[in-house]
XYZ file of C-alpha atoms in Angstrom:
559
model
C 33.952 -13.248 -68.738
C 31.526 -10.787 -67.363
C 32.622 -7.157 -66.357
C 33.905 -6.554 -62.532
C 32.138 -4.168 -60.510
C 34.569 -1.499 -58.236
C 34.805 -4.639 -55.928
C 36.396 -7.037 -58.183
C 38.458 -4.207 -60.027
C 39.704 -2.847 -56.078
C 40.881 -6.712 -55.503
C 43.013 -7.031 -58.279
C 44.418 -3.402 -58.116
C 45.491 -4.088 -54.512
C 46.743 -7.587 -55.892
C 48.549 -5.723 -58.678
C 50.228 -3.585 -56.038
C 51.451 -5.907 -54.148
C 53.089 -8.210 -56.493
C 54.775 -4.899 -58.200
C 56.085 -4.104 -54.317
C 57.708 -7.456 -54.158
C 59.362 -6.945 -58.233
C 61.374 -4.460 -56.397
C 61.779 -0.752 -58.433
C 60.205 2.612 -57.949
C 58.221 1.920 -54.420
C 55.900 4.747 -54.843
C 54.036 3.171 -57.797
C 52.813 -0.114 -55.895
C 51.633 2.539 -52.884
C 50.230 4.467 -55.824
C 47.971 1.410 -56.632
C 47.217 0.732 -53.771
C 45.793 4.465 -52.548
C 44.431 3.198 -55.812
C 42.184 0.484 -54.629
C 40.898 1.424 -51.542
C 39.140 4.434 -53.409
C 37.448 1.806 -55.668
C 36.448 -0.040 -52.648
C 34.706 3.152 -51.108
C 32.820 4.321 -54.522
C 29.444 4.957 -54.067
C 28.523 5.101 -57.862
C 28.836 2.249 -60.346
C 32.156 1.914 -61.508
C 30.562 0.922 -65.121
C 28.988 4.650 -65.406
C 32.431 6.448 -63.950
C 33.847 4.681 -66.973
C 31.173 5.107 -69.571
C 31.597 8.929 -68.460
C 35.393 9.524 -68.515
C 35.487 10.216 -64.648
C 37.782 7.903 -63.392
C 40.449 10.298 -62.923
C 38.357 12.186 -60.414
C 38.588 8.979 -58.095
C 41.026 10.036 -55.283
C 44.582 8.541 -56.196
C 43.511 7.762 -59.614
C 45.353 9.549 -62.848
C 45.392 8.240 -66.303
C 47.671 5.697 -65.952
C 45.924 3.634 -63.344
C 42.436 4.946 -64.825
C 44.011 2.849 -68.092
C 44.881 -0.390 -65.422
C 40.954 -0.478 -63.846
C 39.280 0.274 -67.340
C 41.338 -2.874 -68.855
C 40.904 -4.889 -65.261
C 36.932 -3.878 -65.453
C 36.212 -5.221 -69.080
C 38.821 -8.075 -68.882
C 39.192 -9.403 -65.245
C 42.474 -9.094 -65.756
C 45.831 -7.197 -67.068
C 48.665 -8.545 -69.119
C 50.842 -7.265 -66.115
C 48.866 -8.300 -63.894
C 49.500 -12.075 -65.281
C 53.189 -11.766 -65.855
C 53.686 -11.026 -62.335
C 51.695 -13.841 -61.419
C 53.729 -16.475 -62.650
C 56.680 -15.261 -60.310
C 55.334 -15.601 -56.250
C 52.672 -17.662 -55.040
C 49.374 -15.864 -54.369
C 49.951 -17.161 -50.473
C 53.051 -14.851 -50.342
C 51.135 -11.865 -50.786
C 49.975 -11.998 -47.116
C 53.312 -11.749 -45.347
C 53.224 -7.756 -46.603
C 50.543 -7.108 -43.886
C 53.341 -7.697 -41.391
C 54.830 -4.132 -40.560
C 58.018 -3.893 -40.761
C 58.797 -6.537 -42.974
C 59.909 -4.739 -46.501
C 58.650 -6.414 -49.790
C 62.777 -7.577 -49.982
C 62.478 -9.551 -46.520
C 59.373 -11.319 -47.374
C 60.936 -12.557 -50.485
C 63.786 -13.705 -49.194
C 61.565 -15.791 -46.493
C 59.949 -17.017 -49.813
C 63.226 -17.593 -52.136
C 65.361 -19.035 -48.866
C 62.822 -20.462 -46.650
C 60.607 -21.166 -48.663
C 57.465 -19.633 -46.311
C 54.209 -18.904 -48.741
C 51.756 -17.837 -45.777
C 51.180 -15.795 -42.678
C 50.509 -19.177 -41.140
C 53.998 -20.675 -42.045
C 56.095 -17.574 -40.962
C 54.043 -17.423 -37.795
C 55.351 -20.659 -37.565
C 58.952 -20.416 -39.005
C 59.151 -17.470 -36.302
C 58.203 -19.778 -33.387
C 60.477 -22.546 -34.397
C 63.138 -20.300 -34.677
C 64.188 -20.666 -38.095
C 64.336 -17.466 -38.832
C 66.844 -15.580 -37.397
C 69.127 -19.003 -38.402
C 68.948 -17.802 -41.988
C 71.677 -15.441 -43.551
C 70.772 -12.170 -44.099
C 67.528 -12.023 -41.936
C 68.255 -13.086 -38.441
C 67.059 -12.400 -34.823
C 65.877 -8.692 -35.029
C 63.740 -9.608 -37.835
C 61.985 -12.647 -36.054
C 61.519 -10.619 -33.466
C 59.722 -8.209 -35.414
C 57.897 -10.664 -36.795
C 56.630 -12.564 -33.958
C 55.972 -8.740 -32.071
C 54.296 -7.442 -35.271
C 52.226 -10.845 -36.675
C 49.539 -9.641 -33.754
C 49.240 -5.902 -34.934
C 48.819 -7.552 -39.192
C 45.879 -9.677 -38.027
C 44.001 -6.457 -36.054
C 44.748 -3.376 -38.406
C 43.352 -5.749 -41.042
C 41.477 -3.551 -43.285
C 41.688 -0.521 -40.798
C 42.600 2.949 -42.528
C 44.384 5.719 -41.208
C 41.940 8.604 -39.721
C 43.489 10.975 -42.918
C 43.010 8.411 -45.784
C 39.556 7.729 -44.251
C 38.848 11.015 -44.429
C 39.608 11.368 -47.907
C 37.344 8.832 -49.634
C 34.334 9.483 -47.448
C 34.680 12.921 -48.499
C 34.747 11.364 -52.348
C 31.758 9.578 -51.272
C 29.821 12.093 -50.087
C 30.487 14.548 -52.990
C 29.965 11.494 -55.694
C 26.505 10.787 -53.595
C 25.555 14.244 -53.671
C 26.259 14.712 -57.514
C 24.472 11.359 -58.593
C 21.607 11.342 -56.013
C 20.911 15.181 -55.719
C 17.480 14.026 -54.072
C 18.901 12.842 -51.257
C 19.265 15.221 -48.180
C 21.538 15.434 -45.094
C 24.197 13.461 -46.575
C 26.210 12.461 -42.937
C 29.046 10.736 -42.321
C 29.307 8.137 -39.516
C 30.915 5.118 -38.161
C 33.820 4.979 -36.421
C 35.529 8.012 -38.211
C 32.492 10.173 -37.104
C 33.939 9.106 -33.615
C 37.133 9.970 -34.336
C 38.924 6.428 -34.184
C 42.783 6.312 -35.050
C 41.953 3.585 -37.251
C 38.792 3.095 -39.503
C 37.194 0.315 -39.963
C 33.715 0.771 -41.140
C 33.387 3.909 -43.944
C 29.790 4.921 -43.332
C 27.108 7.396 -44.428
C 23.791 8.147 -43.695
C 21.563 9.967 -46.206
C 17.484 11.387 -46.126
C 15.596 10.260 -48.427
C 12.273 11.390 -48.636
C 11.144 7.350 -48.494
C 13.282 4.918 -47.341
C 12.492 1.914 -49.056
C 12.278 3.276 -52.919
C 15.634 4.913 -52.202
C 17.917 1.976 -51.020
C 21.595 2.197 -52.414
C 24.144 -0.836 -52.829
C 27.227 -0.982 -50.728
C 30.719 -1.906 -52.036
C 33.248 -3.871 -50.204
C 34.577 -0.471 -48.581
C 31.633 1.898 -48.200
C 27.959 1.286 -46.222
C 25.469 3.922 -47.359
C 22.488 4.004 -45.327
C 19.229 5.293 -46.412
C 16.489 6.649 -43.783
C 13.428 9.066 -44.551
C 13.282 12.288 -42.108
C 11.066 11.125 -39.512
C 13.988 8.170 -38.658
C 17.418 10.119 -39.934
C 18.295 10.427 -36.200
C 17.895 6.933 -35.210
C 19.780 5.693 -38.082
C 22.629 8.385 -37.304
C 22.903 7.031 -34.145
C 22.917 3.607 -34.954
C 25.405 4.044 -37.658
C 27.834 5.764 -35.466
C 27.909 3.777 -32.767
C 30.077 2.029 -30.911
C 28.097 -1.114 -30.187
C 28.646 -0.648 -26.679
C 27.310 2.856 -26.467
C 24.263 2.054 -27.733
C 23.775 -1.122 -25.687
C 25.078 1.255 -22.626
C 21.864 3.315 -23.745
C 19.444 0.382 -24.650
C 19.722 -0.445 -21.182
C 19.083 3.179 -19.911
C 16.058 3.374 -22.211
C 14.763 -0.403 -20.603
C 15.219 1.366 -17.363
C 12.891 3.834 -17.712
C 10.225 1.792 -19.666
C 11.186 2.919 -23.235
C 12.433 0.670 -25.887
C 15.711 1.614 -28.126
C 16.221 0.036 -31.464
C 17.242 0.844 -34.863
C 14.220 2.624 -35.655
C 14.131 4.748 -32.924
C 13.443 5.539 -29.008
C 9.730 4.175 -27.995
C 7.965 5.552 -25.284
C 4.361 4.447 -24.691
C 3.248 4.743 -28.189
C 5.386 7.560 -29.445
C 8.488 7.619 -31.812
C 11.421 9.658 -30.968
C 13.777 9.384 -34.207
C 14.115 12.132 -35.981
C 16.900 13.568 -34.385
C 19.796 12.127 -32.144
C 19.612 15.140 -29.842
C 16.097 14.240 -29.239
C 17.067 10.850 -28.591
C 19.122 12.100 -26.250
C 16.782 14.227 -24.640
C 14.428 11.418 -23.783
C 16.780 9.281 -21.945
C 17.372 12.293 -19.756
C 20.605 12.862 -21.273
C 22.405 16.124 -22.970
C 23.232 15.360 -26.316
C 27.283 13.011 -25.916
C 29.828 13.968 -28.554
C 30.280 11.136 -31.092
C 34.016 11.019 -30.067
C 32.890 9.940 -26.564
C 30.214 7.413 -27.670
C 32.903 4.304 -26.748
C 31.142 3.091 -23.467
C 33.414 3.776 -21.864
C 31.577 5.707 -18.812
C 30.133 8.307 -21.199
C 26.696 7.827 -20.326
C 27.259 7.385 -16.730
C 28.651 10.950 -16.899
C 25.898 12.543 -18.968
C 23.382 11.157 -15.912
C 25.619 13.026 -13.942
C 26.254 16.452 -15.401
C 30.036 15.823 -15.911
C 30.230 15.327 -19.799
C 33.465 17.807 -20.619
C 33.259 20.378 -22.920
C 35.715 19.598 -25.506
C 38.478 21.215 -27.263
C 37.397 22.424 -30.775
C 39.730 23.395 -33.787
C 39.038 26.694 -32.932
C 40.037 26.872 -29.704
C 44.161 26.174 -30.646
C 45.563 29.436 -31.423
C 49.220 28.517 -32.086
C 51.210 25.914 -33.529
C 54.477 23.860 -31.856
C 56.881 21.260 -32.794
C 57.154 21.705 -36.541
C 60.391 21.264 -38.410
C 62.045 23.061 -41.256
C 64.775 22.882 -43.784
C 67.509 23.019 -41.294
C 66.851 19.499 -40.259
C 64.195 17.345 -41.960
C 61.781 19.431 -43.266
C 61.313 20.451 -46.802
C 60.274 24.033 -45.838
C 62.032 27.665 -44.886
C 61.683 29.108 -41.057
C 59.936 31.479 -43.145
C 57.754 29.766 -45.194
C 56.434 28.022 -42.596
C 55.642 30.366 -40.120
C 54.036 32.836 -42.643
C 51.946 29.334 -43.811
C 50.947 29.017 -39.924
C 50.167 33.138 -39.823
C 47.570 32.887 -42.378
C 45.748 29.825 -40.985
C 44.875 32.560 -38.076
C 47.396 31.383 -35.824
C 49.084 33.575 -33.115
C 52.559 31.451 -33.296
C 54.603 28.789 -34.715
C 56.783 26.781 -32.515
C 59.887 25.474 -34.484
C 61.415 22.599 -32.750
C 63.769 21.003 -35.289
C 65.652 17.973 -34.408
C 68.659 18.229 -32.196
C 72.315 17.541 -32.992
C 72.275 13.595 -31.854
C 69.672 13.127 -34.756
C 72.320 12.879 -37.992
C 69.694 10.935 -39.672
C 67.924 14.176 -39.669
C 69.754 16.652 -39.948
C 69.926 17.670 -36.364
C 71.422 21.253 -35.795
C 74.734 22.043 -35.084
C 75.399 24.816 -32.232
C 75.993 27.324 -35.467
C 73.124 26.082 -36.940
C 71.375 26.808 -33.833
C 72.560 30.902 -33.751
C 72.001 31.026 -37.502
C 68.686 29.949 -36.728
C 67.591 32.204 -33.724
C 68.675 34.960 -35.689
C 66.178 34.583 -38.565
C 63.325 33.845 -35.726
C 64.356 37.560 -34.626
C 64.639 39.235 -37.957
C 61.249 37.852 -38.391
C 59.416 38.485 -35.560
C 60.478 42.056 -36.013
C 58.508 42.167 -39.139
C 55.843 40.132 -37.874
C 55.326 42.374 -34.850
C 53.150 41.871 -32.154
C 50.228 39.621 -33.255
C 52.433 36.510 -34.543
C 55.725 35.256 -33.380
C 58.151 32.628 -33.928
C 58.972 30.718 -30.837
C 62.637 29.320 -30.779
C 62.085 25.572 -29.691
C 64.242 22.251 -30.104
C 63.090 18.780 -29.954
C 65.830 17.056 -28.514
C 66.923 13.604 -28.734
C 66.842 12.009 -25.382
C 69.878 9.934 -25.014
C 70.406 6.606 -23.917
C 70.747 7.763 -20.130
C 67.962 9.886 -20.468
C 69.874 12.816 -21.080
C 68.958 16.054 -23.316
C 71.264 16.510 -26.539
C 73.469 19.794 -25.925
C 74.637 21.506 -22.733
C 72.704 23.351 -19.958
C 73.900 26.839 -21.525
C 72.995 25.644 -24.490
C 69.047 24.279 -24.046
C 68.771 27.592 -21.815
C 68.421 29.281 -25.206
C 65.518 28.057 -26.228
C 61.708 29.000 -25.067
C 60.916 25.662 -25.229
C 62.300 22.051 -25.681
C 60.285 19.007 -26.565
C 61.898 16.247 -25.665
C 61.511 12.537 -27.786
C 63.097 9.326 -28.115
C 64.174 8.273 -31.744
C 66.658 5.149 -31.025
C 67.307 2.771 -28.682
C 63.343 1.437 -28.597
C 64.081 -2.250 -27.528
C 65.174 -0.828 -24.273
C 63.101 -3.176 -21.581
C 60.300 -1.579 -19.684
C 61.919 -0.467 -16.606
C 65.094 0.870 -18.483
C 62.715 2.722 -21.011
C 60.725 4.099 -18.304
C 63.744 5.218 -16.368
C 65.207 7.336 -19.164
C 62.023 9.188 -19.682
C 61.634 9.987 -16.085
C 65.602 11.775 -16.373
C 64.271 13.492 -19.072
C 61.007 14.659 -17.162
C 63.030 15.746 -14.011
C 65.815 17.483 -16.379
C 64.240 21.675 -15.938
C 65.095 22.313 -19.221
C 62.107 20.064 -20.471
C 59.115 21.765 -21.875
C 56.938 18.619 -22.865
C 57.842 14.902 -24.022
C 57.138 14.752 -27.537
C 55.246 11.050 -28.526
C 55.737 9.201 -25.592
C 55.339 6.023 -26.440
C 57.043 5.976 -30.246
C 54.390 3.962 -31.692
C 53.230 4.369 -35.553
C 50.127 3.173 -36.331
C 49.889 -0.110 -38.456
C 53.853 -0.056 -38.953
C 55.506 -0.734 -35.322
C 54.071 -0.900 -31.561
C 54.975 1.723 -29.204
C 58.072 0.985 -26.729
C 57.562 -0.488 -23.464
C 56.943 2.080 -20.512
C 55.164 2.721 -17.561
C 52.822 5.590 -19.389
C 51.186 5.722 -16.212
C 54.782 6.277 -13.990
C 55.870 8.615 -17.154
C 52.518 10.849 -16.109
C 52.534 11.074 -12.715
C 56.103 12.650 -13.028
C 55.014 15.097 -16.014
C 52.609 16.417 -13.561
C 54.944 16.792 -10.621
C 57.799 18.304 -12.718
C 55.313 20.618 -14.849
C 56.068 18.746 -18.329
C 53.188 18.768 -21.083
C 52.102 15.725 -22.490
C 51.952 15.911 -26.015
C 49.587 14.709 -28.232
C 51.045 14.000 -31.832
C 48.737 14.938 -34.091
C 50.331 13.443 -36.921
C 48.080 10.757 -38.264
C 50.563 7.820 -38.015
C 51.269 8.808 -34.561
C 48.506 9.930 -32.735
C 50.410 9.425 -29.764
C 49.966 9.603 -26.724
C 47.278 7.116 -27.430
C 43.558 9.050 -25.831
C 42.795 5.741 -23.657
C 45.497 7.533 -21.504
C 44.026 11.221 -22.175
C 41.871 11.237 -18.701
C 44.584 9.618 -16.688
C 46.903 12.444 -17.998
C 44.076 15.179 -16.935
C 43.363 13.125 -13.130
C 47.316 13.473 -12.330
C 47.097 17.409 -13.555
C 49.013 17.134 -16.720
C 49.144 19.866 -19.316
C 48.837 18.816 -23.010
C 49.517 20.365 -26.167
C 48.282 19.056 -29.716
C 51.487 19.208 -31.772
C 51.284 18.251 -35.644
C 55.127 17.438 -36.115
C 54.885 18.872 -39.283
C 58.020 19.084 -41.667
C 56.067 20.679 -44.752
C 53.221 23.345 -45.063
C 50.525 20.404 -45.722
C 51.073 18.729 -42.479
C 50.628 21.781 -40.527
C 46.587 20.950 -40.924
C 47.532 17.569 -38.850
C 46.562 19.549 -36.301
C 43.227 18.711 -36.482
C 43.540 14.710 -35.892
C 45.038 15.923 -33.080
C 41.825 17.475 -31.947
C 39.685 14.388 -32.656
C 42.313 12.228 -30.579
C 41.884 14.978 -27.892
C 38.304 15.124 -28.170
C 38.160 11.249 -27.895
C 39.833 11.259 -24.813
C 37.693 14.206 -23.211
C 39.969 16.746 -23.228
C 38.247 20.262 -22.839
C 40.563 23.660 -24.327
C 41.604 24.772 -21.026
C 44.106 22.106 -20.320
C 45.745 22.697 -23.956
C 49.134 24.091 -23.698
C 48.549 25.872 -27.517
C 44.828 26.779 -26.485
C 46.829 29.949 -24.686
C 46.679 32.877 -26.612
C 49.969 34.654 -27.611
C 50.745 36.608 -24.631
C 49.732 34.275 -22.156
C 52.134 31.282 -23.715
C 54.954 33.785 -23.682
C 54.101 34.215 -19.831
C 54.171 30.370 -19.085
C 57.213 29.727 -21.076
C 58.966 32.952 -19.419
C 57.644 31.886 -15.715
C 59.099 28.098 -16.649
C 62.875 29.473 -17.720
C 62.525 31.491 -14.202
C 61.813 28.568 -12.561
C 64.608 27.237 -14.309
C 67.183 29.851 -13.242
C 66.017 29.979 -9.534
C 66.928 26.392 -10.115
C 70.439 26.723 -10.889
């Protein structure tokens, strides 16, 4: 049998992964090969030569157990494993893991009890309600199924924005190393406009002649080659969004020119080499990738209007993070002197509140034990950093906050969420955020909509209802930076701004590493046009203490 390429090896790793999910065991290791697989299916370089030259282990996700697994699934085409497992679940099976929600031990029960081997026959077992007739899985779980079947087919080979990020940063350094004479090594697609999900991992490289300098592409990775004179053309192309460019194709018609993949024509000149250029022709200033969705981008640029958008630079503080006195793995300390020497002015710690026993939530001690360290530290921090003492609390049932009045009057800030209770129906969802909203202890509503990304849909409300009353009761909006989140989703970023909402970009972080969530946050902010001025954490130091002191006034003129 001949040798796979990364292709063939990524397949069977993913394969691999799957069938170990459904033996049951140590869940980390099937997750392990798969992180696994989708770095194979982004390589750039010949998976032969990464072999030949011991370098497998440098593959994202890839140690020497695994490197063992592809080197024996590379020369073989297959793994005595890999075989074994095999001979247990039909290959069919395998599919009904794309569902979210549904755990590797539900899907084989629908196998072992029901004896469902597809997508297609759960879709169908679901419908005919056979499901939730069985023992042990039941109504909730055919709802889930029929609710989530929708979201399996569409994230279908969709990464998250951080694992994205991750192998096209591989890429680019493996492109760079192998093929030093290529220049201007770019990434693009739809993570250069800072989609939630990624589809398409692209990159666009100048060569100094196209043609003698084409690469291959694997299953997971397009690598574009252009000379100089058409790098900006093929940029643009390569980033998209289809309808972006068609929005400009038809601007370009317009005014006599002609716009196609190997550049702007006008008369009998070639405008390629740059996008800004591009741009420039079409009477444009240069759009943001992030905006480039058609989505009235270009109708603004004619216009003047295009909003300057928030940078990474721009934040200068940090809320909603959690520590070791509820879910997080880290010390009030730790983490604040972690946020001090990313150059931030503050960290907002907003652990969860006593309703949350899943997490940990703090007790009213816990509370004092905890305001105390904030002021033992901020004494030694002194006046450029401080710890601001935050909760997020659980909105109840009602719509009620977790803890008293006297008690949530302690805090300079409260983020209220929603962590139970999501089946709620729209209008009875919608109605306990708006309590919460209208309750003057509430600072900002912390991801609105409770969606994660790829693993469950957000709950039903009236986002548009649930904004409108933000901006009458002075509420933030928050955007959750943290990757699986990214919530509240940007299509509603420019509603938020019409109605006059503030919003802050809030990483949720419950160890140091997620602290740099933050900047997905950005991207989702930047894709919905969000410029730095309407950023809660885009005030410096002194001037958040100022709102959040003005807001508890407001509070106690209130009362």
């Amino acid at each position: 049998m001949p040798v796979l390429d990364a292709r063939g090896v990524a397949s069977l790793l993913r394969e691999y992964a799957q069938r170990t999910a459904l033996r049951g065991g140590n869940p980390y290791r099937a997750k392990a090969y798969s992180r696994a697989a989708d770095s194979l299916a982004a390589l750039p370089v010949a998976l032969d030569v990464l072999i030949a030259e011991d370098q497998l282990t440098e593959i994202p996700g890839v140690g020497d157990a695994i490197a063992d697994i592809i080197t024996k699934l590379h020369k073989t085409g297959s793994h005595p494993s890999l075989e074994k497992l095999r001979k247990e679940i039909p290959e069919g099976v395998l599919e009904m893991l794309a569902v979210p929600g549904l755990r590797p031990e539900k899907v084989l029960r629908l196998y072992q009890d029901l004896g469902i081997t597809s997508l297609a026959e759960l879709e169908a077992a679901a419908k005919d309600d056979r499901i939730k007739k069985a023992k042990g899985l039941g109504a909730a779980l055919q709802t889930k199924i029929l609710q989530n079947l929708a979201m399996a087919k569409s994230g279908e080979g969709r990464l998250h924005l951080h694992r994205a990020a991750t192998l096209l940063a591989h890429a680019k350094e493996s492109i760079r190393k192998s093929r030093p004479e290529l220049k201007r090594v770019t990434i693009a697609g739809d993570f250069r406009r800072g989609c939630e999900l990624v589809a398409d991992l692209t990159i666009v490289a100048e060569a100094a002649k196209s043609d003698e300098t084409a690469m291959p592409s694997s299953e997971g990775l397009q690598v574009r080659v252009s000379d100089r004179k058409h790098f900006g053309a093929a940029l643009l192309f390569a980033t998209g969004s289809a309808a972006h460019i068609e929005q400009l194709q038809a601007l370009a018609a317009e005014k006599g020119m002609r716009l196609d993949a190997h550049g702007l024509h006008k008369g009998r000149a070639l405008i390629a080499s740059e996008e800004a250029d591009i741009y420039q022709a079409l009477g444009l200033p240069f759009i943001d990738p992030e905006l480039r969705e058609g989505r009235g981008e270009v109708e603004l640029a004619l216009k003047g209007k295009l909003p300057k958008l928030v940078t990474d630079k721009d934040l200068r503080g940090i809320l909603h993070c959690h520590t070791d006195a509820s879910d997080g793995t880290e010390t009030l300390e730790t983490m604040a002197k972690a946020t001090r020497q990313r150059g931030f002015e503050y960290f907002g710690v907003a652990d969860h509140s006593k309703s949350a026993h899943y997490a940990g939530g703090l007790s009213l001690e816990e509370i004092v034990q905890q305001h105390r360290e904030a002021d033992r530290l901020n004494k030694r921090f002194g006046k450029d950093f401080r710890i601001l003492k935050g909760i997020e609390s659980d909105i109840l049932a009602n719509g009620s906050l977790d803890y008293d009045e006297k008690v949530l009057e302690g805090f300079d800030f409260v983020v209220a969420s929603i962590h139970g209770r999501f089946k709620l129906d729209r209008k009875a969802q919608t109605q306990r955020l708006l309590r919460a909203i209208s309750d003057p202890h509430t600072t900002m509503i912390g991801h609105m909509t409770g969606r994660q990304l790829q693993r469950r849909p957000g709950y039903e409300i009236d986002v548009e209802k649930v904004l409108r009353a933000c901006a009458k009761h002075d509420v933030v909006v928050e955007i959750n930076a943290h990757p699986w989140r990214l919530d509240l989703d940007w299509r509603w970023h420019q509603a938020a701004l019409e109605f006059g909402c503030m919003l802050s970009i809030n990483p949720d972080a419950h160890s140091i590493a997620e602290l740099d969530h933050m900047h997905w946050g950005v991207e989702m902010a930047r894709k919905g046009g969000v410029p730095a001025d309407r950023i809660l954490n885009a005030m410096t130091l002194p001037e958040i203490t100022r709102y959040l002191r003005q807001k508890r006034r407001s509070l106690a003129r209130a009362a």
